[in-house]
Amino acid sequence: MKILYFSASGNTEAFVNKLKDYGDQQHQVDSTKQTIELMRIEDESSFDIIEEPFVAFVPTYLDGGNGLDNGTQEIITNTLGEFIEYKDNSKRLLGVVGSGNRNFNWQYCLTAKQYAQKFSVPFLADYELRGTQADCDKIYTILQKVFSK
Ligand SMILES: Cc1cc2nc3c(=O)[nH]c(=O)nc-3n(C[C@H](O)[C@H](O)[C@H](O)COP(=O)(O)O)c2cc1C
């Protein structure tokens, strides 16, 4: 199960690594359970064609704004969106998982919701900061369903 992700301060990186370890453990117990392949997108990444179905994990970074009628403009994570837009990559995007911080209230995980809308795919799940083990279990189960369709 291929995951493309962006991580500026390491939280998403920590969570997807936890998810990959969990997938490896699940696969060892039951070989029908799929493992996870990670691909980190960074500002320096050169655009490439993704041949297989994938899911995107994106944290939320939005410009200041007043939290009411503005402040929804994506910053920092843009390269991931551009990577998905490259050639036909978006056709292989199965869904988006978002992360953020609930202190941002209604802006919580908004970038992932914006991606889901923009690319017409489901917003699959959310988790806060580095996520919990319960988030890991839940999201692995969701990914299994999404990738087996
Ligand atoms: C400048 C800045 C803006 C942020 N804006 C939002 C936001 O609008 N909504 C949200 O849910 N989280 C917001 N966050 C929280 C981050 O999404 C959260 O810390 C996330 O785990 C960062 O992931 P990363 O460490 O993989 O980059 C913001 C964090 C920073 C530093």
CSV table of C-alpha atoms and ligand atoms in Angstrom, one decimal:
chain,number,residue,atom,x,y,z
A,1,MET,CA,0.0,0.0,0.0
A,2,LYS,CA,1.8,3.1,-1.2
A,3,ILE,CA,1.7,6.3,0.8
A,4,LEU,CA,3.0,9.6,-0.4
A,5,TYR,CA,3.5,12.1,2.5
A,6,PHE,CA,4.8,15.5,3.4
A,7,SER,CA,6.3,16.3,6.8
A,8,ALA,CA,7.8,19.6,7.7
A,9,SER,CA,8.4,19.2,11.5
A,10,GLY,CA,8.5,15.3,11.7
A,11,ASN,CA,5.1,14.4,13.1
A,12,THR,CA,3.7,12.9,9.9
A,13,GLU,CA,7.1,11.2,9.3
A,14,ALA,CA,6.8,9.6,12.8
A,15,PHE,CA,3.2,8.5,12.2
A,16,VAL,CA,3.7,6.9,8.8
A,17,ASN,CA,6.8,5.1,10.2
A,18,LYS,CA,4.6,3.7,13.0
A,19,LEU,CA,2.0,2.7,10.5
A,20,LYS,CA,4.7,0.9,8.3
A,21,ASP,CA,6.0,-1.0,11.4
A,22,TYR,CA,2.4,-2.0,12.3
A,23,GLY,CA,1.8,-3.2,8.7
A,24,ASP,CA,5.0,-5.3,8.8
A,25,GLN,CA,3.8,-6.9,12.1
A,26,GLN,CA,0.4,-7.6,10.7
A,27,HIS,CA,1.8,-9.1,7.6
A,28,GLN,CA,4.1,-11.4,9.6
A,29,VAL,CA,1.1,-12.8,11.5
A,30,ASP,CA,-1.2,-13.0,8.4
A,31,SER,CA,0.4,-12.8,5.0
A,32,THR,CA,-2.8,-11.6,3.4
A,33,LYS,CA,-2.4,-8.3,5.3
A,34,GLN,CA,-0.6,-5.8,3.1
A,35,THR,CA,2.7,-4.0,4.0
A,36,ILE,CA,3.2,-0.3,3.5
A,37,GLU,CA,5.6,1.5,1.1
A,38,LEU,CA,6.5,5.0,2.0
A,39,MET,CA,7.5,7.9,-0.3
A,40,ARG,CA,8.4,11.2,1.2
A,41,ILE,CA,7.8,14.3,-0.9
A,42,GLU,CA,10.0,17.2,-0.1
A,43,ASP,CA,10.5,20.6,-1.7
A,44,GLU,CA,13.6,19.3,-3.4
A,45,SER,CA,11.8,16.2,-4.8
A,46,SER,CA,11.8,16.0,-8.6
A,47,PHE,CA,8.3,15.2,-10.0
A,48,ASP,CA,7.8,11.7,-11.1
A,49,ILE,CA,5.0,9.5,-12.4
A,50,ILE,CA,3.5,7.2,-9.7
A,51,GLU,CA,2.4,4.1,-11.6
A,52,GLU,CA,0.4,2.4,-8.8
A,53,PRO,CA,-2.5,3.4,-6.6
A,54,PHE,CA,-1.5,5.5,-3.6
A,55,VAL,CA,-2.9,7.4,-0.7
A,56,ALA,CA,-1.6,10.9,0.4
A,57,PHE,CA,-0.9,11.9,4.0
A,58,VAL,CA,-0.8,15.6,4.5
A,59,PRO,CA,-0.4,17.8,7.6
A,60,THR,CA,-2.1,21.2,7.8
A,61,TYR,CA,-0.2,24.5,7.4
A,62,LEU,CA,-2.3,27.5,6.6
A,63,ASP,CA,-1.5,31.1,6.4
A,64,GLY,CA,-2.4,33.3,9.4
A,65,GLY,CA,-5.7,34.7,8.6
A,66,ASN,CA,-8.3,35.5,11.2
A,67,GLY,CA,-9.7,32.0,11.6
A,68,LEU,CA,-13.1,33.2,10.5
A,69,ASP,CA,-13.4,34.2,6.9
A,70,ASN,CA,-9.8,33.8,5.7
A,71,GLY,CA,-6.7,31.9,6.7
A,72,THR,CA,-7.4,28.9,4.5
A,73,GLN,CA,-4.5,29.3,2.1
A,74,GLU,CA,-2.2,26.4,1.9
A,75,ILE,CA,1.5,27.0,2.8
A,76,ILE,CA,4.5,24.7,3.2
A,77,THR,CA,2.8,21.5,2.0
A,78,ASN,CA,2.2,22.7,-1.6
A,79,THR,CA,4.8,20.5,-3.2
A,80,LEU,CA,2.8,17.4,-2.3
A,81,GLY,CA,-0.3,18.9,-4.1
A,82,GLU,CA,1.9,19.7,-7.1
A,83,PHE,CA,3.3,16.2,-7.2
A,84,ILE,CA,-0.2,14.8,-7.2
A,85,GLU,CA,-1.1,17.1,-10.0
A,86,TYR,CA,1.9,16.0,-12.1
A,87,LYS,CA,0.9,14.2,-15.3
A,88,ASP,CA,-1.8,11.6,-14.5
A,89,ASN,CA,-0.8,11.0,-10.9
A,90,SER,CA,-4.1,12.2,-9.5
A,91,LYS,CA,-5.9,9.4,-11.4
A,92,ARG,CA,-4.1,6.9,-9.1
A,93,LEU,CA,-4.9,8.8,-5.8
A,94,LEU,CA,-7.3,6.7,-3.8
A,95,GLY,CA,-7.9,9.1,-0.9
A,96,VAL,CA,-6.3,11.6,1.6
A,97,VAL,CA,-5.5,11.2,5.3
A,98,GLY,CA,-5.1,14.5,7.2
A,99,SER,CA,-3.3,15.6,10.3
A,100,GLY,CA,-3.2,18.7,12.3
A,101,ASN,CA,-3.8,20.2,15.7
A,102,ARG,CA,-7.3,20.6,17.2
A,103,ASN,CA,-6.4,24.0,18.6
A,104,PHE,CA,-6.9,25.3,15.1
A,105,ASN,CA,-10.6,24.6,15.5
A,106,TRP,CA,-12.5,24.5,12.2
A,107,GLN,CA,-9.2,24.7,10.3
A,108,TYR,CA,-8.3,21.3,11.8
A,109,CYS,CA,-7.0,19.0,9.0
A,110,LEU,CA,-8.3,21.5,6.4
A,111,THR,CA,-5.5,21.0,3.9
A,112,ALA,CA,-6.4,17.3,3.5
A,113,LYS,CA,-10.1,18.2,3.2
A,114,GLN,CA,-9.1,20.7,0.4
A,115,TYR,CA,-7.1,18.0,-1.4
A,116,ALA,CA,-9.9,15.5,-1.2
A,117,GLN,CA,-12.3,18.1,-2.7
A,118,LYS,CA,-9.8,19.3,-5.3
A,119,PHE,CA,-8.9,15.7,-6.5
A,120,SER,CA,-12.5,14.3,-6.0
A,121,VAL,CA,-11.3,11.5,-3.7
A,122,PRO,CA,-12.5,10.6,-0.2
A,123,PHE,CA,-11.1,12.2,3.0
A,124,LEU,CA,-10.3,8.9,4.6
A,125,ALA,CA,-9.3,9.8,8.2
A,126,ASP,CA,-7.6,12.3,10.5
A,127,TYR,CA,-5.3,12.2,13.5
A,128,GLU,CA,-3.7,14.8,15.7
A,129,LEU,CA,0.0,15.5,15.7
A,130,ARG,CA,1.9,12.2,15.9
A,131,GLY,CA,-1.2,10.1,16.3
A,132,THR,CA,-1.9,7.4,18.8
A,133,GLN,CA,-1.7,3.6,18.5
A,134,ALA,CA,-5.5,3.6,18.2
A,135,ASP,CA,-5.2,6.0,15.2
A,136,CYS,CA,-2.6,3.7,13.7
A,137,ASP,CA,-4.8,0.6,14.1
A,138,LYS,CA,-7.8,2.4,12.7
A,139,ILE,CA,-6.0,4.0,9.7
A,140,TYR,CA,-4.3,0.7,8.8
A,141,THR,CA,-7.8,-1.0,8.7
A,142,ILE,CA,-9.1,1.8,6.5
A,143,LEU,CA,-6.1,1.6,4.1
A,144,GLN,CA,-6.7,-2.2,3.8
A,145,LYS,CA,-10.2,-1.6,2.6
A,146,VAL,CA,-9.3,1.2,0.3
A,147,PHE,CA,-6.5,-0.7,-1.4
A,148,SER,CA,-8.5,-4.0,-1.8
A,149,LYS,CA,-11.3,-2.4,-3.7
B,1,LIG,C1,2.6,27.7,11.2
B,1,LIG,C2,1.7,26.5,11.5
B,1,LIG,C3,0.4,26.5,11.0
B,1,LIG,C4,-0.5,25.4,11.3
B,1,LIG,N1,-1.8,25.5,10.9
B,1,LIG,C5,-2.6,24.4,11.2
B,1,LIG,C6,-4.0,24.5,10.8
B,1,LIG,O1,-4.5,25.4,10.1
B,1,LIG,N2,-4.8,23.4,11.1
B,1,LIG,C7,-4.3,22.3,11.8
B,1,LIG,O2,-5.1,21.4,12.0
B,1,LIG,N3,-3.0,22.3,12.2
B,1,LIG,C8,-2.2,23.3,11.9
B,1,LIG,N4,-0.9,23.2,12.3
B,1,LIG,C9,-0.4,22.0,13.1
B,1,LIG,C10,0.3,21.1,12.2
B,1,LIG,O3,-0.5,20.6,11.1
B,1,LIG,C11,0.7,19.8,13.0
B,1,LIG,O4,1.7,20.2,14.0
B,1,LIG,C12,1.3,18.7,12.2
B,1,LIG,O5,1.4,17.5,13.0
B,1,LIG,C13,2.6,19.0,11.6
B,1,LIG,O6,3.0,17.9,10.8
B,1,LIG,P1,4.6,17.7,10.4
B,1,LIG,O7,5.4,17.7,11.7
B,1,LIG,O8,4.6,16.3,9.7
B,1,LIG,O9,5.0,18.8,9.5
B,1,LIG,C14,0.0,24.3,12.1
B,1,LIG,C15,1.3,24.3,12.5
B,1,LIG,C16,2.1,25.4,12.3
B,1,LIG,C17,3.6,25.4,12.8
